[in-house]
Amino acid sequence: MEDKNIIKQVRQNKRGAQKLLYEKYKRQWYTICLRYHRDSHDAADVLQNALIKIYTKIDSYDEKKGSFSAWSSKIIANESLMFLRKRKNLFSTDSIENANGLSDDNETPIDKLSCQELTKYIQALPIGYRTVFNLYVMEGYTHPEISNLLDITVGTSKSQLYKARKLLQRKIESSLLTEMK
Amino acid sequence: MKEKRYNNIDQLFRSKFNDPKTIDTDGDWNLPPEGIFNNAIDEIDSKKKRKNRVFGFWFLGGFALLAIVSAILWNTTKINTIDSEIESLKETYTKNSPKTLSTTKNTITPQEPFSSKTETKLVKKDQVVIAKSGNAIATIPQPTTSTESVFQPTRDLDQSEALNRSEALIHNNITDTPISKNIIKYSNASSSTILLNKESTQQTQFHIERLDTNSPILSISSRQLPTSPQLYNSINKENTFGKYSLFSFVGINFSSMEMSSPMAMNSDLTEYDQWYTGYQTGIGLQQRLNSKWSLIHGISYKTIRNKSLYKNNMAYEVDKEVTMQNGDRLYEASVDLNSPIGSYNRTLMIPMENVDIRNNDILSNKTHTVNDFYIINVNTKIVRTIFSTDKFTLSISAGLSANYILGMDQNMETDIYFQDKSMLLDKFTSNNKDQLNSTFFSAGLDFALEYNLTNQIFLGSEVGYQKSLKSIRKVNPTTQIKTNISELQSSFMIGIRF
């Protein structure tokens, strides 16, 4: 069934259509949550809250302005941000030393890196790096927009992105080297 | 250069994550846990129910407010008419009294259906009786002596007359002319007033009019209205009736509580369910300073409720391994669980057959708490009357209150997970009661609407907002909790004036 028809029925509050929509997008949505949250339990909580918003705000979705996938992804990302904002010291509590997940284990060549592995690398980033990286690279926000969203300076946004990329680059290069050996 | 250098990384991530096929076929790692959909649907349903309840409450509140406002407007129209008539009567009296007081004679000649039987009576020295109907006596305080004339009905009265009074006592110094002539003189006019009698505490309105110019029948009508203390006192200056009122109230409060405390490491308050409903009841004493200002001193008992969700991670330290009598082997450890008022310690028993817990493994817990705080509130308010009639009084008040927290009742529901939350290790509920014995202060603003059932008894409703001032509670010698409480209150009250 096409999104259009499912959404029409979701708007009529039909439980079957809600379930169908969830089944169709649940992996995509949960993947976004996992990119923002290292803790899978947090990711599940965010997904649940976002799901409530998707169902209750679906009347505001305008198919002329974009795909449902993009609209719902934005809600998931926003919900993740709201969740993160509740946490204190988004950019100070998590230091670079906490990026344990970037240690060299289970390395694979770049072209074989799976979404799961990439997600693990993102999750292993300190929370500030991770959030800015997700917003800039995955959601397409600009630095001024990110600075507004997270209440940080543009310079901080840029430096967080730079550091995130640097860590990820190091990890990927390390993976490639191991593979060549 | 930096941007270019990392373009490949950006591209790599975008290409992987923007490909739905890759995401949907890439193993089970990105399958959300079971139950999310059902939980979300349940939450939506419960929110709808809550919304309906709140809507219903506000609908009833709005309806009640509308009814009260309508009643005020309806009564105001009537009262204004009466008020203007009082003024008119006072003027008449003031103009005429100097000469009438000394020259008054009982020369009234009543018309049908009243007899000509008259009776002269000395009236109290400090009062002039204008009219009397049943037990209601009309007076205007004025030092004088005067006479009264009593008329008896000579026949059965028709319905409208019977509804009024069969006995009338008219004082003739209203106009200095016999009442019959007066009627002719004011053929279509009505002479009416609000008359006070402290004992009966009623208002009586008299209409003295000529119904038909060809048949000048005296018609005296009256109606009984509750007299407000304000009105009574405005006429009888010396009287102090109604200076105090004692009232009791019961109502609900919507409270929002936010609490912060130095919690254990890695603990995180993740959610408050704000604006939860509690109740309140209490008594108050109002002291009227003058017609506009008064003071209220009150004491009340109330409950404030909040719900919160705490999550924390804890490093598990193997205290000991225990072998039960039946041979089961358990890990035993004590864990600290957080709540808005501090930490609780609980012993955790985990069957060893299911998990292999190493020292310093990270466990996590998710704790839902419902906290009921029991509070004694002592308050003082200054009240300004905005609007007052004989039926209604609308006032605004501002004040300060001291809130003494007697104790709290906390219901906790805790899930403890192993490491990545993949395994539920323990799930339990617990009830904790604490005596807090701490105080916080708050400031508030209230609107109150009173309705006089009689001149002594009144009903009322009150809505108000209260916010806590600086509030730091010491739970124990080392833990302080900062609390921010906002309350929307709504009460119904009943009281008596004396």
XYZ file of C-alpha atoms in Angstrom:
679
model
C 0.000 0.000 0.000
C 1.281 3.447 -0.841
C 2.164 5.957 1.827
C -0.606 8.223 0.632
C -3.303 5.661 1.341
C -1.810 4.585 4.644
C -1.521 8.175 5.834
C -5.107 8.835 4.849
C -6.226 6.004 7.094
C -3.877 7.015 9.894
C -5.524 10.411 9.822
C -8.810 8.609 10.381
C -7.201 7.068 13.453
C -7.330 3.530 12.124
C -5.216 1.286 14.274
C -4.298 -1.073 11.428
C -2.920 1.742 9.318
C -0.943 3.093 12.265
C 0.607 -0.294 12.738
C 1.339 -0.626 9.032
C 3.066 2.738 8.960
C 5.135 1.802 11.967
C 6.172 -1.518 10.476
C 7.216 0.202 7.276
C 9.382 2.877 8.846
C 10.372 1.487 12.208
C 13.914 0.532 11.182
C 14.560 3.859 9.513
C 13.219 5.750 12.524
C 15.041 3.635 15.064
C 18.291 3.978 13.107
C 18.020 7.750 13.438
C 17.417 7.396 17.164
C 20.432 5.138 17.508
C 22.598 7.658 15.688
C 21.759 10.249 18.328
C 21.737 8.036 21.380
C 24.405 5.619 22.440
C 22.001 4.044 24.869
C 19.506 1.810 23.087
C 17.022 2.284 25.888
C 17.118 6.041 25.379
C 16.721 5.493 21.657
C 13.641 3.374 22.283
C 12.151 6.037 24.546
C 12.763 8.695 21.936
C 11.203 6.545 19.250
C 8.112 6.025 21.368
C 7.711 9.740 22.043
C 8.327 10.580 18.404
C 5.789 7.986 17.339
C 3.161 9.677 19.486
C 3.970 12.972 17.808
C 3.890 11.485 14.325
C 0.424 10.034 14.900
C -0.990 13.085 16.631
C 0.543 15.642 14.261
C 0.031 13.764 11.044
C -2.683 16.198 9.995
C 0.016 18.828 9.619
C 1.956 16.727 7.118
C 1.666 18.227 3.646
C 2.676 15.819 0.921
C 3.309 18.697 -1.473
C 6.158 19.899 0.696
C 8.072 16.635 0.761
C 7.990 12.917 1.371
C 6.542 11.382 4.491
C 9.875 9.740 5.096
C 11.621 13.127 5.270
C 8.852 14.659 7.399
C 8.835 11.834 9.904
C 12.645 11.715 10.005
C 12.648 15.362 10.948
C 10.282 14.663 13.823
C 12.495 11.832 15.033
C 15.567 14.080 14.854
C 13.757 16.892 16.675
C 12.557 14.525 19.370
C 16.126 13.275 19.778
C 17.318 16.843 20.175
C 14.651 17.582 22.755
C 15.733 14.528 24.667
C 19.356 15.596 24.540
C 18.540 19.132 25.607
C 17.088 17.799 28.818
C 20.481 16.455 29.629
C 22.829 18.789 31.326
C 26.135 19.893 29.838
C 25.614 18.584 26.390
C 28.993 19.845 25.317
C 31.070 19.514 28.401
C 30.371 16.280 30.210
C 31.518 13.913 27.520
C 35.175 14.210 26.773
C 37.147 12.838 23.895
C 38.487 10.119 26.157
C 34.986 8.723 26.400
C 35.006 7.792 22.755
C 35.801 4.212 23.646
C 33.908 2.821 20.751
C 36.516 4.187 18.378
C 39.035 1.645 19.523
C 40.211 -0.651 16.791
C 38.048 -3.687 16.941
C 36.019 -5.415 14.240
C 37.627 -3.296 11.516
C 36.362 -3.607 7.980
C 37.202 -1.918 4.664
C 35.384 1.274 3.912
C 33.219 -0.139 1.178
C 32.077 -2.966 3.394
C 31.231 -0.875 6.376
C 27.652 -1.560 7.271
C 25.091 0.852 8.620
C 25.344 -0.971 11.900
C 29.077 -0.397 12.109
C 28.755 3.223 11.065
C 26.055 3.682 13.675
C 28.373 2.229 16.303
C 31.082 4.660 15.265
C 28.647 7.564 15.518
C 27.340 6.332 18.853
C 30.869 6.117 20.170
C 31.428 9.812 19.497
C 31.079 12.147 22.461
C 27.547 13.423 22.652
C 28.319 16.935 21.429
C 30.283 15.710 18.405
C 27.614 13.170 17.648
C 24.767 15.649 17.772
C 26.449 18.213 15.558
C 27.603 15.542 13.109
C 24.083 14.152 12.825
C 22.527 17.552 12.355
C 25.057 18.773 9.806
C 25.801 15.673 7.790
C 22.664 13.600 8.128
C 19.907 16.194 8.551
C 21.483 18.881 6.377
C 21.387 21.757 8.844
C 23.852 24.626 8.455
C 26.149 25.769 11.237
C 24.108 28.893 12.030
C 21.001 26.711 12.230
C 22.761 24.246 14.507
C 24.005 27.050 16.700
C 20.399 28.178 17.116
C 19.095 24.693 17.735
C 21.659 23.805 20.347
C 22.216 27.268 21.750
C 25.928 27.226 20.980
C 28.138 29.468 18.874
C 28.766 28.833 15.203
C 32.429 28.346 16.047
C 31.575 25.616 18.549
C 29.393 23.905 15.990
C 32.206 23.959 13.449
C 34.796 22.709 15.862
C 32.548 19.912 17.098
C 31.930 18.836 13.515
C 35.630 18.984 12.729
C 36.493 16.838 15.710
C 33.721 14.375 14.922
C 34.937 13.958 11.372
C 38.502 13.642 12.511
C 37.645 10.825 14.889
C 35.557 9.059 12.299
C 38.296 9.517 9.673
C 40.852 8.047 12.016
C 38.655 5.089 12.639
C 37.960 4.458 8.970
C 41.611 4.811 7.985
C 42.535 2.411 10.714
C 39.985 -0.025 9.368
C 41.419 0.217 5.878
C 44.981 -0.296 7.080
C 44.027 -3.390 9.018
C 42.250 -4.778 5.988
C 45.283 -4.206 3.722
C 47.544 -6.060 6.146
C 40.460 22.213 2.509
C 39.089 20.656 5.644
C 35.628 20.505 4.122
C 36.966 18.799 1.010
C 39.030 16.409 3.037
C 36.014 15.192 4.863
C 33.560 15.241 1.990
C 34.156 11.539 1.487
C 33.207 10.801 5.078
C 30.054 12.850 4.793
C 29.233 11.131 1.550
C 29.873 7.709 3.025
C 27.493 8.237 5.890
C 24.839 9.889 3.767
C 24.880 7.148 1.169
C 24.632 4.410 3.750
C 21.920 5.949 5.878
C 19.840 7.410 3.107
C 19.400 4.075 1.417
C 16.248 2.493 2.834
C 17.146 -0.890 1.381
C 20.420 -0.944 3.263
C 18.725 0.030 6.486
C 15.908 -2.472 6.128
C 18.072 -5.464 5.257
C 21.028 -4.880 7.487
C 20.403 -7.490 10.189
C 18.363 -7.019 13.316
C 20.455 -4.386 15.006
C 18.088 -1.595 14.089
C 14.872 -3.394 14.968
C 13.233 -1.419 17.743
C 12.281 -3.311 20.910
C 8.862 -4.911 21.089
C 6.068 -2.941 22.604
C 6.967 0.530 21.372
C 4.003 0.749 19.061
C 1.538 -0.496 21.662
C 2.989 1.797 24.318
C 2.693 4.772 21.985
C -0.907 3.961 21.136
C -1.747 3.469 24.813
C -0.147 6.817 25.602
C -2.134 8.539 22.861
C -5.355 7.027 24.203
C -4.600 8.031 27.772
C -3.697 11.562 26.667
C -7.020 11.809 24.889
C -8.804 10.717 28.047
C -6.854 13.213 30.109
C -7.596 15.929 27.584
C -11.279 15.116 27.754
C -11.230 15.250 31.532
C -9.462 18.606 31.536
C -11.813 19.889 28.850
C -14.773 18.716 30.897
C -13.451 20.472 33.962
C -12.879 23.733 32.133
C -16.240 23.415 30.420
C -17.974 23.089 33.770
C -15.886 25.910 35.171
C -16.688 28.106 32.186
C -20.346 27.278 32.429
C -20.385 28.112 36.123
C -18.582 31.379 35.449
C -21.015 32.255 32.696
C -23.941 31.505 34.976
C -22.482 33.655 37.727
C -21.725 36.552 35.384
C -25.243 36.321 33.945
C -26.703 36.324 37.419
C -24.580 39.334 38.337
C -25.681 41.281 35.297
C -29.299 40.362 35.836
C -29.197 41.356 39.468
C -27.177 44.475 38.801
C -29.934 45.836 36.626
C -32.445 45.321 39.394
C -30.194 46.573 42.117
C -29.272 49.687 40.202
C -32.936 50.520 39.921
C -33.386 50.044 43.628
C -30.255 52.022 44.417
C -31.476 54.991 42.418
C -34.793 54.781 44.203
C -33.045 54.840 47.549
C -31.214 57.976 46.573
C -34.433 59.505 45.385
C -36.143 58.683 48.650
C -33.285 60.022 50.716
C -33.442 63.285 48.836
C -37.140 63.510 49.354
C -36.750 62.846 53.011
C -33.940 65.327 53.441
C -35.866 68.089 51.725
C -39.059 67.531 53.579
C -38.047 66.423 56.999
C -37.246 69.755 58.619
C -40.756 71.069 58.306
C -42.587 67.761 58.454
C -41.013 66.716 61.673
C -42.667 69.423 63.574
C -45.944 69.602 61.698
C -46.802 66.035 61.016
C -50.399 65.149 61.689
C -52.096 61.919 61.211
C -54.239 63.064 58.350
C -53.931 60.128 56.055
C -57.096 59.096 54.368
C -56.692 55.657 52.951
C -58.530 54.471 49.928
C -60.028 51.093 49.225
C -59.204 48.390 50.051
C -57.786 49.844 53.217
C -59.888 50.951 56.129
C -59.749 54.399 57.647
C -58.778 52.964 60.957
C -55.627 54.627 62.014
C -53.323 54.343 64.893
C -50.755 56.799 66.064
C -47.519 55.516 67.347
C -44.347 57.119 68.559
C -41.372 55.903 66.657
C -37.916 55.514 68.036
C -36.216 58.723 68.567
C -33.290 58.053 66.320
C -35.265 56.596 63.461
C -37.960 57.562 61.079
C -40.131 54.753 59.932
C -41.037 55.235 56.365
C -43.015 52.114 55.811
C -43.706 48.786 57.303
C -44.730 45.561 55.696
C -45.148 42.518 57.824
C -42.100 42.328 60.024
C -40.013 44.477 57.754
C -39.581 48.031 58.913
C -38.184 50.709 56.733
C -35.936 53.109 58.477
C -33.575 55.840 57.667
C -31.395 56.867 60.544
C -32.328 60.385 61.442
C -32.963 61.833 64.886
C -36.623 62.584 64.963
C -39.961 61.665 66.401
C -42.782 60.798 64.173
C -46.098 59.063 63.863
C -47.269 56.057 61.958
C -50.547 55.266 60.349
C -51.853 51.768 60.130
C -54.340 50.679 57.487
C -56.234 47.466 57.574
C -57.643 45.819 54.459
C -61.414 46.025 54.341
C -61.951 43.247 51.889
C -60.242 40.253 50.391
C -57.375 41.308 48.284
C -56.870 40.195 44.779
C -53.933 38.020 43.892
C -51.451 40.754 43.250
C -52.373 42.557 46.408
C -52.285 39.357 48.398
C -48.856 38.695 47.116
C -47.857 41.982 48.539
C -49.057 42.697 52.012
C -52.412 42.992 53.654
C -51.162 45.452 56.118
C -49.382 48.639 55.409
C -48.015 51.246 57.589
C -47.144 54.392 55.828
C -45.547 57.322 57.411
C -46.841 60.560 56.137
C -43.746 62.593 56.378
C -42.550 61.308 53.096
C -44.321 64.076 51.326
C -45.987 66.162 53.999
C -49.346 65.467 52.458
C -51.986 62.857 53.100
C -51.031 59.705 51.417
C -54.096 59.670 49.248
C -53.272 63.077 47.929
C -49.747 62.036 47.516
C -50.890 59.212 45.348
C -52.837 61.527 43.193
C -49.983 63.893 43.091
C -47.637 61.129 41.937
C -50.198 59.361 39.939
C -47.915 57.127 37.926
C -44.864 57.359 40.052
C -43.699 54.658 42.315
C -42.103 55.339 45.562
C -39.817 52.559 46.449
C -36.882 51.966 48.577
C -34.741 49.352 50.111
C -35.625 49.014 53.708
C -33.468 47.550 56.341
C -34.226 45.609 59.402
C -31.378 44.045 61.236
C -33.390 41.244 62.761
C -35.188 40.186 59.690
C -32.295 41.242 57.528
C -34.508 41.711 54.549
C -35.053 44.362 52.052
C -38.551 45.435 51.236
C -39.569 47.445 48.293
C -42.732 49.476 48.419
C -44.607 50.752 45.477
C -47.055 53.458 46.208
C -48.851 54.319 43.092
C -52.130 55.225 41.710
C -53.327 52.431 39.554
C -56.120 54.301 37.929
C -56.616 58.022 37.998
C -60.362 57.516 38.216
C -60.047 54.969 40.951
C -57.177 55.886 43.212
C -56.595 52.561 44.886
C -53.676 52.358 47.143
C -51.386 49.568 46.155
C -48.544 48.594 48.299
C -46.257 45.908 47.112
C -43.218 44.574 48.681
C -40.597 42.042 47.945
C -38.162 40.436 50.212
C -34.493 40.496 49.338
C -31.469 39.431 51.303
C -29.642 42.409 52.620
C -25.929 42.545 52.242
C -23.939 43.693 55.244
C -22.290 46.310 53.083
C -25.627 47.851 52.205
C -26.875 47.601 55.724
C -23.777 49.261 57.046
C -23.827 51.960 54.413
C -27.200 53.084 55.734
C -26.730 52.275 59.366
C -23.322 53.729 59.880
C -23.088 52.764 63.499
C -23.772 49.165 62.900
C -20.814 46.836 62.684
C -22.640 43.755 61.601
C -20.656 41.714 59.058
C -17.282 42.960 60.101
C -16.047 39.400 60.376
C -16.732 36.341 58.340
C -15.630 32.802 58.926
C -15.539 30.431 56.005
C -14.409 26.974 55.082
C -13.432 25.790 51.646
C -12.629 22.697 49.687
C -11.130 22.520 46.247
C -8.577 21.164 43.872
C -5.175 22.338 42.803
C -3.169 21.735 39.697
C 0.425 21.809 40.656
C 3.623 21.799 38.730
C 6.669 20.727 40.653
C 10.254 20.754 39.592
C 12.888 19.469 41.893
C 16.585 19.340 41.580
C 18.958 17.635 43.880
C 22.483 16.369 43.766
C 21.810 12.825 42.722
C 24.103 9.896 42.506
C 26.543 9.674 39.630
C 25.044 9.236 36.195
C 21.529 9.736 37.441
C 19.228 11.726 35.272
C 15.754 13.059 35.836
C 14.289 12.609 32.421
C 10.661 13.476 32.730
C 8.169 15.314 34.851
C 4.495 14.812 34.422
C 3.526 18.314 35.347
C 0.267 19.916 36.422
C -0.975 17.033 38.419
C -4.142 17.273 40.500
C -4.273 17.428 44.269
C -6.877 18.759 46.686
C -7.106 21.271 49.462
C -9.385 22.154 52.298
C -9.243 24.728 55.035
C -10.798 27.595 56.940
C -10.333 31.335 56.911
C -11.300 34.392 58.906
C -11.974 37.604 57.052
C -11.822 40.906 58.847
C -13.430 43.833 57.088
C -11.368 46.974 57.438
C -13.753 49.179 55.481
C -16.126 48.809 52.582
C -13.270 48.111 50.154
C -10.439 46.498 52.058
C -10.242 43.498 54.296
C -7.775 40.973 55.622
C -7.948 37.203 55.497
C -6.074 34.826 57.729
C -6.364 31.193 56.822
C -5.065 27.746 57.391
C -5.411 24.870 55.004
C -4.352 21.342 54.382
C -3.474 20.249 50.889
C -1.826 17.567 48.882
C 0.439 18.226 45.967
C 1.307 15.442 43.618
C 3.946 15.006 41.003
C 5.147 12.195 38.814
C 8.655 11.810 37.589
C 10.895 9.406 35.810
C 14.467 8.857 36.831
C 17.072 6.874 35.042
C 20.461 6.088 36.293
C 23.332 3.804 35.611
C 25.139 2.178 38.428
C 28.326 0.264 38.674
C 27.512 -3.126 40.038
C 29.766 -4.353 42.746
C 29.457 -7.959 43.724
C 28.795 -7.869 47.411
C 28.369 -11.566 47.753
C 26.989 -14.647 46.204
C 24.281 -16.381 48.170
C 23.100 -19.950 48.004
C 19.518 -20.364 49.051
C 18.141 -23.345 50.929
C 16.616 -24.734 47.794
C 19.980 -24.597 46.080
C 19.359 -21.477 43.980
C 22.395 -19.282 43.720
C 21.942 -15.541 43.733
C 24.032 -12.444 43.378
C 23.332 -10.020 46.145
C 24.092 -6.354 45.940
C 22.763 -3.149 47.321
C 21.806 -0.443 44.881
C 20.839 3.181 45.314
C 17.598 4.254 43.683
C 16.899 7.901 43.145
C 13.791 9.880 43.755
C 12.979 13.587 44.011
C 13.675 13.543 47.692
C 16.861 11.587 47.710
C 18.190 8.110 47.329
C 16.910 4.838 48.646
C 18.947 1.772 49.132
C 17.640 -1.567 48.052
C 19.078 -5.018 48.130
C 19.022 -6.709 44.784
C 18.896 -10.475 44.423
C 19.662 -11.754 40.951
C 19.563 -15.432 39.986
C 23.000 -16.434 38.817
C 21.763 -18.904 36.274
C 20.562 -16.159 33.967
C 23.448 -13.736 33.951
C 27.109 -13.590 34.462
C 27.717 -10.389 36.333
C 31.236 -9.212 36.668
C 32.406 -6.742 39.184
C 31.810 -3.170 38.024
C 29.374 -4.161 35.305
C 27.037 -1.310 34.587
C 23.413 -1.852 35.428
C 20.754 0.701 34.837
C 17.450 1.459 36.380
C 14.378 3.260 35.292
C 12.281 4.495 38.182
C 8.812 5.932 37.934
C 7.801 7.751 41.050
C 4.516 9.245 42.150
C 5.024 11.587 45.055
C 2.242 12.945 47.227
C 3.282 15.785 49.482
C 1.108 16.631 52.478
C 1.234 20.268 53.354
C -0.142 22.575 56.006
C -0.529 26.081 54.660
C -0.887 29.204 56.776
C -1.640 32.374 54.885
C -2.462 36.030 55.167
C -4.025 37.993 52.358
C -5.134 41.509 51.778
C -8.405 41.730 49.917
C -9.767 44.485 47.719
C -13.449 44.442 46.824
C -13.856 45.079 43.125
C -17.588 44.910 42.846
C -20.328 44.492 45.394
C -24.084 44.259 45.337
C -26.518 42.948 47.879
C -26.143 39.530 46.262
C -22.598 39.313 44.982
C -19.156 40.414 45.969
C -16.191 40.066 43.646
C -12.776 40.596 45.145
C -9.106 40.193 44.411
C -6.564 39.285 47.014
C -2.831 38.962 47.266
C -0.940 37.323 50.018
C 1.872 35.296 51.394
C 1.774 31.851 52.837
C 4.013 29.510 54.726
C 3.843 25.886 53.703
C 4.913 23.265 56.125
C 5.523 19.912 54.496
C 4.310 17.315 56.909
C 5.428 14.370 54.867
C 5.326 12.571 51.629
C 4.119 9.308 50.284
C 6.160 7.974 47.452
C 5.240 5.107 45.210
C 8.121 3.855 43.120
C 8.075 1.435 40.276
C 11.528 0.377 39.268
C 12.940 -1.729 36.486
C 16.560 -2.746 36.726
C 18.285 -3.816 33.562
C 21.506 -5.558 32.820
C 24.071 -3.577 30.857
C 22.582 -2.792 27.466
C 19.045 -3.026 28.816
C 18.561 -6.249 26.937
C 17.720 -8.155 30.079
C 15.345 -7.147 32.823
C 16.932 -8.213 36.085
C 14.397 -7.025 38.557
C 11.123 -5.219 38.617
C 9.515 -4.078 41.781
C 7.299 -1.523 43.369
C 7.855 0.100 46.686
C 6.162 2.582 48.915
C 8.140 5.001 51.009
C 6.797 7.384 53.561
C 8.874 10.202 54.877
C 8.407 12.920 57.402
C 9.999 15.911 55.778
C 9.301 18.592 58.368
C 10.417 21.415 56.156
C 8.924 24.731 55.174
C 8.697 26.786 52.034
C 7.043 30.092 51.358
C 4.859 31.130 48.484
C 3.090 34.178 47.126
C -0.252 34.152 45.432
C -3.065 36.033 43.779
C -6.739 35.055 44.045
C -10.098 36.077 42.707
C -13.128 35.300 44.812
C -16.801 35.592 44.057
C -19.247 35.445 46.953
C -22.956 34.939 46.748
C -25.096 35.971 49.726
C -27.622 33.318 50.521
C -28.864 35.432 53.410
C -27.276 38.399 55.041
C -25.303 36.023 57.208
C -24.552 32.990 55.108
C -22.692 33.121 51.851
C -21.336 30.750 49.248
C -18.321 31.468 47.133
C -15.831 30.262 44.658
C -12.217 31.169 44.372
C -9.538 30.716 41.760
C -5.933 31.560 42.351
C -2.328 31.098 41.457
C 0.503 30.477 43.854
C 4.189 30.226 43.259
C 6.809 29.123 45.680
C 9.456 31.599 46.657
C 12.961 30.510 47.347
C 12.633 26.921 48.368
C 15.509 24.789 49.454
C 14.662 21.809 51.536
C 17.172 19.912 53.526
C 16.416 16.232 53.233
C 19.332 15.209 55.358
C 22.507 16.910 56.543
C 24.192 16.466 53.199
C 21.340 16.688 50.696
C 19.421 19.767 49.698
C 16.623 19.842 47.196
C 15.601 22.948 45.343
C 11.921 22.936 44.639
C 9.890 25.114 42.341
C 6.150 24.723 42.820
C 3.427 26.485 40.889
C -0.188 25.927 41.773
C -3.476 26.773 40.128
C -6.184 26.504 42.726
C -9.918 26.421 42.571
C -12.153 26.190 45.643
C -15.735 26.390 46.698
C -16.510 27.926 50.043
C -19.287 28.474 52.494
C -19.166 31.027 55.244
C -20.983 32.997 57.860
C -20.788 36.685 58.700
C -21.065 38.019 62.191
